Coordinates of C-alpha atoms and ligand atoms in Angstrom, one line a residue:
M7 CA -28.8 39.3 -23.9
T8 CA -26.2 42.1 -23.4
I9 CA -23.5 42.2 -20.8
S10 CA -22.0 45.6 -19.9
Y11 CA -19.5 47.0 -17.4
T12 CA -19.6 50.4 -15.7
D13 CA -17.8 52.4 -13.0
A14 CA -20.9 54.5 -12.3
D15 CA -22.4 54.6 -8.8
A16 CA -24.6 51.5 -8.6
L17 CA -27.3 53.4 -6.7
T18 CA -27.9 55.7 -9.7
L19 CA -28.3 52.9 -12.2
E20 CA -31.7 52.1 -13.6
A21 CA -32.6 48.4 -13.6
D22 CA -35.3 46.0 -12.5
V23 CA -33.0 44.6 -9.8
L24 CA -29.9 46.0 -8.2
A25 CA -28.0 43.3 -6.4
Y26 CA -25.8 45.0 -3.7
A27 CA -23.2 43.2 -1.7
I28 CA -23.5 43.4 2.1
G29 CA -20.9 41.9 4.5
D30 CA -21.2 40.4 7.9
D31 CA -22.9 42.7 10.5
L32 CA -24.5 44.5 7.6
A33 CA -21.2 46.0 6.5
G34 CA -21.8 48.4 3.6
L35 CA -25.4 49.0 4.3
D36 CA -25.0 52.5 5.7
A37 CA -24.1 53.9 2.2
V38 CA -27.3 52.4 0.8
S39 CA -29.4 53.7 3.7
A40 CA -28.0 57.2 3.1
A41 CA -28.7 57.1 -0.6
A42 CA -32.2 55.7 -0.1
G43 CA -33.0 58.0 2.8
A44 CA -34.3 55.1 5.0
D45 CA -33.0 53.1 7.9
L46 CA -32.4 49.9 6.0
A47 CA -30.5 48.3 8.9
A48 CA -33.7 48.2 11.0
Y49 CA -35.5 46.6 8.1
A50 CA -32.8 44.1 7.5
K51 CA -32.6 43.1 11.2
A52 CA -36.3 42.7 11.4
H53 CA -36.1 40.2 8.5
G54 CA -33.2 38.3 10.0
F55 CA -30.7 39.4 7.3
T56 CA -27.2 39.9 8.7
G57 CA -25.1 39.9 5.5
A58 CA -24.1 36.2 6.0
A59 CA -22.7 34.6 2.9
G60 CA -25.4 32.9 0.8
S61 CA -28.2 35.0 2.2
H62 CA -30.3 37.6 0.5
L63 CA -33.1 40.1 1.2
A64 CA -35.2 41.9 -1.5
L65 CA -36.8 45.3 -0.8
P66 CA -39.0 47.3 -3.1
A67 CA -37.0 50.5 -3.7
M68 CA -40.1 52.6 -4.3
G69 CA -38.2 55.4 -6.0
S70 CA -35.5 55.8 -3.3
I71 CA -32.9 54.6 -5.7
A72 CA -32.9 54.3 -9.5
A73 CA -33.5 50.5 -9.5
S74 CA -37.0 49.1 -8.9
T75 CA -35.9 46.4 -6.5
L76 CA -32.9 46.4 -4.2
L77 CA -31.6 43.0 -3.6
L78 CA -29.2 42.8 -0.7
V79 CA -26.9 39.8 -1.2
G80 CA -24.8 38.6 1.7
V81 CA -21.1 38.1 1.2
G82 CA -20.0 37.3 4.7
K83 CA -16.4 38.1 5.2
G84 CA -16.3 39.3 1.6
T85 CA -13.9 36.7 -0.1
A86 CA -13.9 36.7 -3.9
S87 CA -15.6 33.3 -3.8
D88 CA -18.4 34.6 -1.6
R89 CA -18.9 37.6 -3.8
A90 CA -19.0 35.5 -6.9
S91 CA -21.6 33.1 -5.3
A92 CA -23.7 36.2 -4.4
A93 CA -23.8 36.9 -8.2
G94 CA -25.4 33.4 -8.6
T95 CA -28.0 34.3 -5.9
A96 CA -28.7 37.6 -7.7
G97 CA -29.2 35.8 -11.0
R98 CA -31.5 33.3 -9.5
Q99 CA -33.6 35.8 -7.6
A100 CA -33.8 37.9 -10.8
R101 CA -35.3 35.0 -12.6
T102 CA -37.8 34.2 -9.8
V103 CA -39.3 37.7 -10.3
G104 CA -38.8 37.8 -14.0
A105 CA -36.4 40.7 -14.0
G106 CA -35.2 41.8 -17.5
S107 CA -32.3 43.8 -16.2
L108 CA -29.9 43.2 -13.3
V109 CA -27.1 45.3 -11.9
L110 CA -24.4 43.5 -9.9
A111 CA -22.7 45.7 -7.3
L112 CA -20.5 43.2 -5.5
G113 CA -17.9 45.5 -4.0
D114 CA -15.0 44.1 -6.0
A115 CA -14.3 45.6 -9.4
S116 CA -12.2 42.7 -10.6
L117 CA -14.8 40.0 -10.5
G118 CA -16.6 40.7 -13.7
R119 CA -16.0 37.4 -15.4
E120 CA -16.9 35.1 -12.6
A121 CA -19.8 37.3 -11.4
C122 CA -21.4 37.4 -14.8
E123 CA -21.0 33.7 -15.5
R124 CA -22.5 32.9 -12.1
A125 CA -25.3 35.3 -12.5
L126 CA -26.2 33.7 -15.8
A127 CA -26.1 30.2 -14.3
G128 CA -28.4 31.5 -11.5
N129 CA -30.8 33.0 -14.0
Y130 CA -31.3 29.7 -15.8
T131 CA -34.5 27.7 -15.2
F132 CA -36.3 24.9 -17.0
D133 CA -39.9 26.0 -17.5
Q134 CA -40.9 24.9 -21.0
F135 CA -43.5 22.5 -19.6
K136 CA -44.9 25.1 -17.1
P137 CA -48.1 26.9 -17.9
E138 CA -47.4 30.2 -19.6
K139 CA -48.6 32.2 -16.6
D140 CA -46.0 30.6 -14.4
R141 CA -43.0 31.3 -16.7
K142 CA -40.7 34.1 -15.9
P143 CA -38.6 35.7 -18.6
A144 CA -34.8 35.5 -18.5
L145 CA -32.5 38.5 -18.2
D146 CA -31.8 40.5 -21.3
Q147 CA -29.5 43.0 -19.7
L148 CA -26.7 42.3 -17.2
T149 CA -24.5 45.1 -15.9
F150 CA -21.5 44.6 -13.7
V151 CA -20.3 47.5 -11.6
G152 CA -16.5 47.2 -12.1
D153 CA -13.9 46.6 -14.7
A154 CA -14.6 44.9 -18.0
P155 CA -12.8 41.5 -17.8
A156 CA -10.3 40.3 -20.4
S157 CA -11.9 38.3 -23.1
A158 CA -15.4 39.4 -22.0
D159 CA -16.8 37.8 -25.2
R160 CA -16.1 34.3 -23.8
I161 CA -18.5 34.7 -20.9
A162 CA -21.7 34.3 -22.9
V163 CA -20.2 31.3 -24.8
R164 CA -19.4 29.4 -21.6
A165 CA -22.8 30.3 -20.1
D166 CA -24.7 29.4 -23.2
W167 CA -23.2 25.9 -23.5
Q168 CA -23.7 25.3 -19.8
S169 CA -27.4 26.2 -20.3
K170 CA -27.6 23.9 -23.3
A171 CA -26.3 21.0 -21.1
R172 CA -28.9 21.8 -18.5
D173 CA -31.7 21.7 -21.1
L174 CA -30.6 18.3 -22.3
V175 CA -30.5 16.9 -18.7
N176 CA -33.8 18.4 -17.7
L177 CA -35.7 17.1 -20.7
P178 CA -37.8 14.0 -19.8
A179 CA -36.7 10.6 -21.0
A180 CA -39.7 10.4 -23.2
D181 CA -38.2 13.3 -25.3
L182 CA -34.5 12.6 -24.8
Y183 CA -33.4 9.0 -25.6
P184 CA -30.4 7.7 -27.4
A185 CA -31.7 8.5 -30.9
T186 CA -32.8 12.1 -30.0
L187 CA -29.5 12.7 -28.1
A188 CA -27.7 11.8 -31.4
D189 CA -30.0 14.2 -33.2
W190 CA -29.0 16.9 -30.7
V191 CA -25.3 16.3 -31.4
H192 CA -25.8 16.5 -35.2
K193 CA -27.8 19.7 -34.7
H194 CA -25.6 21.5 -32.2
L195 CA -22.1 20.2 -32.8
G196 CA -22.3 18.8 -36.3
T197 CA -23.1 22.2 -37.6
L198 CA -20.0 23.9 -36.1
D199 CA -17.1 24.6 -38.5
G200 CA -14.6 21.8 -38.6
V201 CA -16.6 19.3 -36.5
T202 CA -17.5 15.8 -37.8
V203 CA -20.1 13.6 -36.1
E204 CA -20.4 9.9 -36.3
V205 CA -23.2 7.8 -34.8
W206 CA -23.3 4.1 -34.4
G207 CA -26.7 2.4 -34.2
P208 CA -27.5 -1.2 -33.0
E209 CA -26.1 -3.0 -36.0
K210 CA -22.8 -1.2 -36.0
L211 CA -22.5 -1.5 -32.3
H212 CA -22.8 -5.3 -32.7
E213 CA -20.2 -5.3 -35.5
E214 CA -17.8 -3.3 -33.4
G215 CA -18.3 -5.3 -30.3
C216 CA -19.6 -2.5 -28.1
V217 CA -20.8 -5.1 -25.6
G218 CA -21.5 -2.7 -22.7
I219 CA -23.6 -0.3 -24.6
I220 CA -25.5 -3.2 -26.2
A221 CA -26.1 -5.0 -22.9
V222 CA -27.4 -2.0 -21.0
G223 CA -29.6 -0.9 -24.0
Q224 CA -31.1 -4.2 -24.8
G225 CA -33.9 -4.1 -22.3
S226 CA -35.4 -1.0 -23.8
A227 CA -37.4 -0.4 -27.0
K228 CA -35.3 2.7 -27.5
T229 CA -32.2 1.4 -29.1
P230 CA -28.7 2.5 -28.0
R231 CA -26.1 4.6 -29.8
L232 CA -22.4 5.4 -29.6
I233 CA -22.0 9.1 -30.5
R234 CA -18.7 10.6 -31.5
A235 CA -17.7 14.1 -32.5
S236 CA -14.2 15.2 -33.5
Y237 CA -12.5 18.5 -34.1
R238 CA -9.1 18.9 -35.6
P239 CA -8.0 22.5 -35.8
E240 CA -4.9 23.3 -37.8
G241 CA -1.7 23.4 -35.7
A242 CA -3.1 21.7 -32.6
T243 CA -0.4 20.3 -30.4
T244 CA -2.6 18.9 -27.6
H245 CA -5.2 16.2 -28.0
V246 CA -8.0 15.8 -25.6
A247 CA -10.6 13.0 -25.5
L248 CA -13.8 13.5 -23.5
V249 CA -16.1 10.6 -22.6
G250 CA -19.6 10.9 -21.2
K251 CA -22.2 8.6 -19.6
G252 CA -25.3 8.9 -21.7
V253 CA -27.9 6.7 -19.8
T254 CA -31.0 8.6 -20.9
F255 CA -33.0 6.8 -18.2
D256 CA -31.7 4.5 -15.5
A257 CA -34.5 2.3 -14.1
G258 CA -31.8 0.0 -12.8
G259 CA -32.6 -2.8 -15.2
L260 CA -33.6 -6.1 -13.5
S261 CA -31.9 -4.8 -10.4
L262 CA -34.8 -2.4 -10.4
K263 CA -34.6 0.9 -8.5
G264 CA -37.2 1.8 -6.0
T265 CA -39.5 4.7 -7.0
P266 CA -37.9 7.5 -5.0
Y267 CA -34.4 6.6 -6.5
M268 CA -35.8 6.4 -10.0
Q269 CA -37.8 9.6 -10.0
T270 CA -35.0 11.9 -11.4
M271 CA -33.0 9.2 -13.3
R272 CA -33.5 11.2 -16.6
C273 CA -30.4 13.0 -15.1
D274 CA -28.3 9.9 -15.8
M275 CA -27.1 11.3 -19.1
G276 CA -25.6 14.3 -17.3
G277 CA -22.0 13.2 -18.1
S278 CA -22.8 13.2 -21.8
A279 CA -24.4 16.6 -21.6
T280 CA -21.4 17.9 -19.7
V281 CA -18.8 16.7 -22.2
L282 CA -20.9 17.5 -25.3
A283 CA -21.4 21.1 -24.0
A284 CA -17.7 21.5 -23.1
F285 CA -16.8 20.3 -26.5
G286 CA -19.2 22.8 -28.1
A287 CA -17.7 25.6 -26.0
A288 CA -14.1 24.6 -26.8
V289 CA -14.9 24.7 -30.5
E290 CA -16.8 27.9 -30.4
L291 CA -14.0 29.5 -28.5
G292 CA -11.6 28.3 -31.2
L293 CA -9.3 26.5 -28.8
P294 CA -6.2 25.2 -30.6
I295 CA -6.6 21.6 -29.4
A296 CA -7.6 18.4 -31.1
L297 CA -10.8 17.1 -29.6
D298 CA -12.8 13.9 -29.5
V299 CA -16.0 13.4 -27.6
W300 CA -17.5 10.0 -27.0
V301 CA -20.9 9.3 -25.6
G302 CA -22.4 5.9 -24.8
A303 CA -26.1 6.4 -25.0
A304 CA -28.5 3.7 -23.7
E305 CA -31.7 3.4 -21.7
N306 CA -31.4 1.0 -18.7
M307 CA -34.7 -0.7 -18.7
L308 CA -36.0 -4.2 -17.9
G309 CA -37.8 -5.4 -21.1
A310 CA -37.9 -9.0 -22.1
D311 CA -34.4 -8.8 -23.6
A312 CA -32.8 -7.1 -20.6
F313 CA -29.3 -8.2 -19.7
K314 CA -29.2 -10.4 -16.6
L315 CA -27.2 -11.1 -13.4
G316 CA -24.4 -13.6 -14.1
D317 CA -24.1 -12.5 -17.8
I318 CA -20.5 -12.1 -18.8
L319 CA -19.4 -9.3 -21.2
T320 CA -16.2 -9.7 -23.2
Y321 CA -14.8 -6.3 -24.1
K322 CA -12.8 -5.4 -27.1
N323 CA -9.6 -5.0 -25.0
G324 CA -10.1 -8.6 -23.6
V325 CA -11.4 -7.7 -20.2
T326 CA -14.3 -9.9 -19.1
V327 CA -17.0 -8.6 -16.8
E328 CA -19.5 -10.6 -14.7
I329 CA -22.7 -8.8 -14.1
H330 CA -23.7 -8.7 -10.4
N331 CA -26.0 -5.7 -10.5
T332 CA -27.6 -4.3 -13.6
D333 CA -27.9 -1.0 -11.9
A334 CA -24.2 -0.5 -12.1
E335 CA -24.6 0.1 -15.8
G336 CA -22.8 3.4 -16.3
R337 CA -19.4 1.9 -16.0
L338 CA -20.4 -0.8 -18.6
V339 CA -21.3 1.8 -21.1
L340 CA -18.3 4.0 -20.4
A341 CA -15.9 1.1 -20.8
D342 CA -16.8 0.8 -24.6
C343 CA -16.2 4.5 -25.0
L344 CA -12.9 4.6 -23.0
I345 CA -11.5 1.7 -25.1
R346 CA -12.4 3.6 -28.4
A347 CA -11.1 6.9 -27.1
C348 CA -7.7 5.4 -26.3
E349 CA -7.4 3.7 -29.7
V350 CA -7.2 7.2 -31.3
E351 CA -3.6 8.1 -32.1
G352 CA -2.0 10.8 -30.0
V353 CA -4.5 11.5 -27.2
D354 CA -2.8 13.3 -24.4
Y355 CA -5.6 13.7 -21.9
L356 CA -8.7 11.7 -21.3
V357 CA -11.5 12.9 -19.1
D358 CA -14.7 11.1 -18.5
A359 CA -17.8 12.5 -16.7
A360 CA -20.6 10.4 -15.3
T361 CA -23.4 10.3 -12.9
L362 CA -21.8 7.1 -11.7
T363 CA -22.4 6.4 -8.1
G364 CA -24.8 7.2 -5.2
A365 CA -21.7 6.6 -3.1
C366 CA -20.1 9.7 -4.4
V367 CA -23.2 11.7 -3.5
V368 CA -22.9 10.3 0.0
A369 CA -19.3 11.2 0.2
V370 CA -19.3 14.8 -1.1
G371 CA -22.9 15.8 -1.6
G372 CA -24.3 18.1 -4.3
D373 CA -21.7 20.9 -4.1
F374 CA -18.8 18.8 -5.3
T375 CA -17.7 16.7 -8.3
G376 CA -15.7 13.7 -7.2
L377 CA -12.3 13.6 -9.0
F378 CA -10.3 10.5 -9.5
T379 CA -6.9 10.4 -11.1
D380 CA -3.4 9.0 -10.6
D381 CA -1.9 12.1 -12.1
D382 CA -1.1 14.9 -9.6
D383 CA -0.4 17.5 -12.3
F384 CA -3.7 16.7 -13.9
A385 CA -5.5 17.0 -10.6
A386 CA -3.8 20.4 -10.0
A387 CA -4.8 21.7 -13.5
L388 CA -8.4 20.7 -12.9
S389 CA -8.3 22.4 -9.5
A390 CA -7.0 25.6 -11.1
A391 CA -10.0 25.5 -13.4
E392 CA -12.2 25.1 -10.4
Q393 CA -10.9 28.4 -9.1
Q394 CA -12.0 30.1 -12.3
S395 CA -15.4 28.4 -12.7
G396 CA -16.5 28.1 -9.0
E397 CA -17.6 24.6 -9.8
R398 CA -16.0 22.6 -7.0
V399 CA -14.2 19.3 -7.3
W400 CA -12.9 17.1 -4.5
R401 CA -10.3 14.5 -5.1
L402 CA -11.1 11.0 -3.9
P403 CA -8.8 8.0 -3.7
L404 CA -8.1 5.9 -6.8
H405 CA -6.7 3.3 -4.4
A406 CA -5.3 0.5 -6.4
P407 CA -5.4 -2.2 -3.6
Y408 CA -9.2 -1.9 -3.7
K409 CA -9.1 -3.5 -7.2
K410 CA -9.3 -6.8 -5.4
L411 CA -12.9 -5.9 -4.4
L412 CA -13.8 -6.3 -8.1
K413 CA -12.4 -9.9 -8.5
A414 CA -15.0 -12.2 -10.0
D415 CA -15.6 -15.9 -9.8
W416 CA -16.1 -16.7 -13.5
A417 CA -14.7 -13.6 -15.3
Q418 CA -11.8 -11.2 -14.8
I419 CA -13.8 -8.6 -12.8
K420 CA -17.4 -8.0 -11.7
N421 CA -19.3 -4.8 -12.3
V422 CA -19.7 -3.9 -8.6
G423 CA -17.3 -3.9 -5.7
G424 CA -19.7 -3.9 -2.7
R425 CA -20.7 -1.2 -0.3
D426 CA -17.3 0.1 0.8
A427 CA -15.6 2.8 -1.2
G428 CA -18.3 2.5 -3.9
A429 CA -17.2 5.6 -5.9
T430 CA -13.6 4.4 -5.8
T431 CA -14.3 0.8 -7.0
A432 CA -16.4 2.3 -9.8
A433 CA -13.4 4.4 -10.8
L434 CA -11.1 1.4 -10.6
F435 CA -13.5 -0.5 -12.8
L436 CA -13.1 2.2 -15.4
Q437 CA -9.4 2.2 -15.2
H438 CA -9.3 -1.3 -16.7
F439 CA -10.4 0.2 -20.0
V440 CA -7.9 3.2 -20.1
D441 CA -4.7 2.7 -21.9
G442 CA -2.3 5.5 -22.7
P443 CA -3.4 9.0 -22.0
A444 CA -3.4 10.8 -18.7
W445 CA -6.8 10.1 -17.3
A446 CA -9.2 11.8 -14.9
H447 CA -12.7 10.5 -13.9
L448 CA -15.3 13.0 -12.7
D449 CA -18.2 11.5 -10.7
I450 CA -20.9 14.1 -11.1
A451 CA -23.8 12.2 -9.6
G452 CA -24.3 14.9 -6.9
S453 CA -23.0 18.0 -8.7
S454 CA -24.8 17.8 -12.0
F455 CA -28.4 17.6 -10.7
H456 CA -30.0 19.0 -7.6
D457 CA -33.4 17.7 -6.6
T458 CA -34.3 21.0 -5.0
A459 CA -33.5 24.6 -5.8
S460 CA -30.7 26.3 -3.9
T461 CA -29.9 30.0 -3.7
T462 CA -27.8 29.8 -6.8
Y463 CA -29.4 27.0 -8.9
A464 CA -33.0 26.3 -9.9
A465 CA -34.0 22.7 -9.2
G466 CA -32.8 20.1 -11.7
A467 CA -29.7 20.2 -13.8
T468 CA -26.9 22.5 -12.7
G469 CA -24.7 22.3 -15.8
E470 CA -21.7 21.5 -13.6
P471 CA -18.9 21.0 -14.5
V472 CA -19.2 22.3 -18.0
R473 CA -17.4 25.6 -17.4
L474 CA -14.7 23.9 -15.3
L475 CA -13.9 21.6 -18.2
T476 CA -13.9 24.5 -20.6
Y477 CA -11.5 26.5 -18.4
W478 CA -9.3 23.5 -18.2
M479 CA -9.2 23.1 -22.0
E480 CA -8.5 26.9 -22.3
S481 CA -5.5 26.4 -20.0
L482 CA -3.9 23.8 -22.2
Ligands
BES11 N1 -27.1 6.4 -12.1 C1 -26.7 5.8 -10.8 C2 -26.0 6.6 -9.9 C3 -26.7 7.9 -9.4 C4 -27.2 7.8 -8.1 C5 -26.7 9.0 -10.1 C6 -27.8 9.0 -7.6 C7 -27.3 10.1 -9.6 C8 -27.9 10.1 -8.3 C9 -25.9 4.5 -11.1 O1 -26.1 3.9 -12.4 C10 -26.2 3.5 -10.1 O2 -27.3 3.1 -10.0 N2 -25.2 3.2 -9.2 C11 -25.4 2.3 -8.2 C12 -24.2 1.4 -8.2 C13 -24.3 0.2 -7.3 C14 -25.4 -0.7 -7.9 C15 -23.0 -0.4 -7.2 C16 -25.5 3.1 -6.9 O3 -24.9 4.1 -6.8 O4 -26.3 2.7 -6.1
MN12 MN1 -27.7 2.5 -12.3
ZN13 ZN1 -26.9 5.1 -13.8

């Protein structure tokens, strides 16, 4: 895969697909019509294409321009964010036709970094189980019409780790379960220079009192793991800990999910994929920060040994948790990881990512990650990273008075708060296990996995917010 930058006239560039930005009311189309010697406006109108942001229209160029296919991508009013999104659309359309080469002519020479990353994200698809004849090749040549961005070599690193995260999430639970997730970490992170990996199996988890990971995992024949990777570059002054929910399948446990809600629950290790990939990207970029990543990996099933309603878990930090719903399992697994992450000396920032609540999906949908933190500076830093990655976050209230909704009858807290503010009570639950570092919780239940394809993402894992976390760590 090569990425290049050019200031040549886009209409003279040979490629399988030329993506060409068109604004509202077909702004910019005249130049293409002139070069192609055809009235494209009439064709566009006939096909309902007006240049609206998010829309696109493909035309066979038939020799009228150097590229084989002309892909008009709508950029609306032409904001930088609309133009960057259009690059995602271009990448995705290129994949659906199996284009090997794509030229991005977005009408803004300065967008090379975001455009290329978004195009690569759009180009991703998960087709390893499709029949050969239905598979379309990925791009091998991406050309941006405009300036070469600073540190252009980082683009492919971010994009590759994002794709790795998506592969992990898309894999069926039959292939990806706690033991094989640990294998993945050994293979993809353990082999990086300066990285150490440690995996705790059932015996060690018992010894160490990882009660949440054990409880959630005990109803499955696939035994749970706690996975940790560490990176300690010389001269690091900042220390980041990342924690990810690694529920490789969430059947709900005894509080069994209905079939439609269970269908895509292989996605429930999306938090772990996110933080593992962000860790990999940070190491490969050589960021001068100390890093720990912690993943609680378990399968939430309902075998004979499954944990039960009314069970009480006593965590290592003394907090006791009464189980009121075995389907609120992510927080139980994360709690063990948060406790351990905070025990490490000198951690400045702690971020967890988890497909934690349906309530977050109800609140912000699939285009946003829910962000919870008490730290305004931390929130601002993550929002700045959002500007770079285009992976949107929306801050939701970490409203302390709602802690009362978690009060339990026979233990300190229960594992669910009720219907109201479900994403917030889940975040407040997690807060009981954080002690020391500045902390942010990312609820990625909506953003990390989309049931249906959009203009910019194939159906399934999106890899959000891998690049956002990477940009944030780059900013430290
Ligand atoms: N893994 C789910 C949350 C989820 C829902 C992720 C939709 C992705 C898409 C989580 O473990 C869960 O089941 N949460 C429950 C919590 C409830 C029992 C308090 C939920 O959201 O319904
Ligand atoms: Mn659940
Ligand atoms: Zn879950």
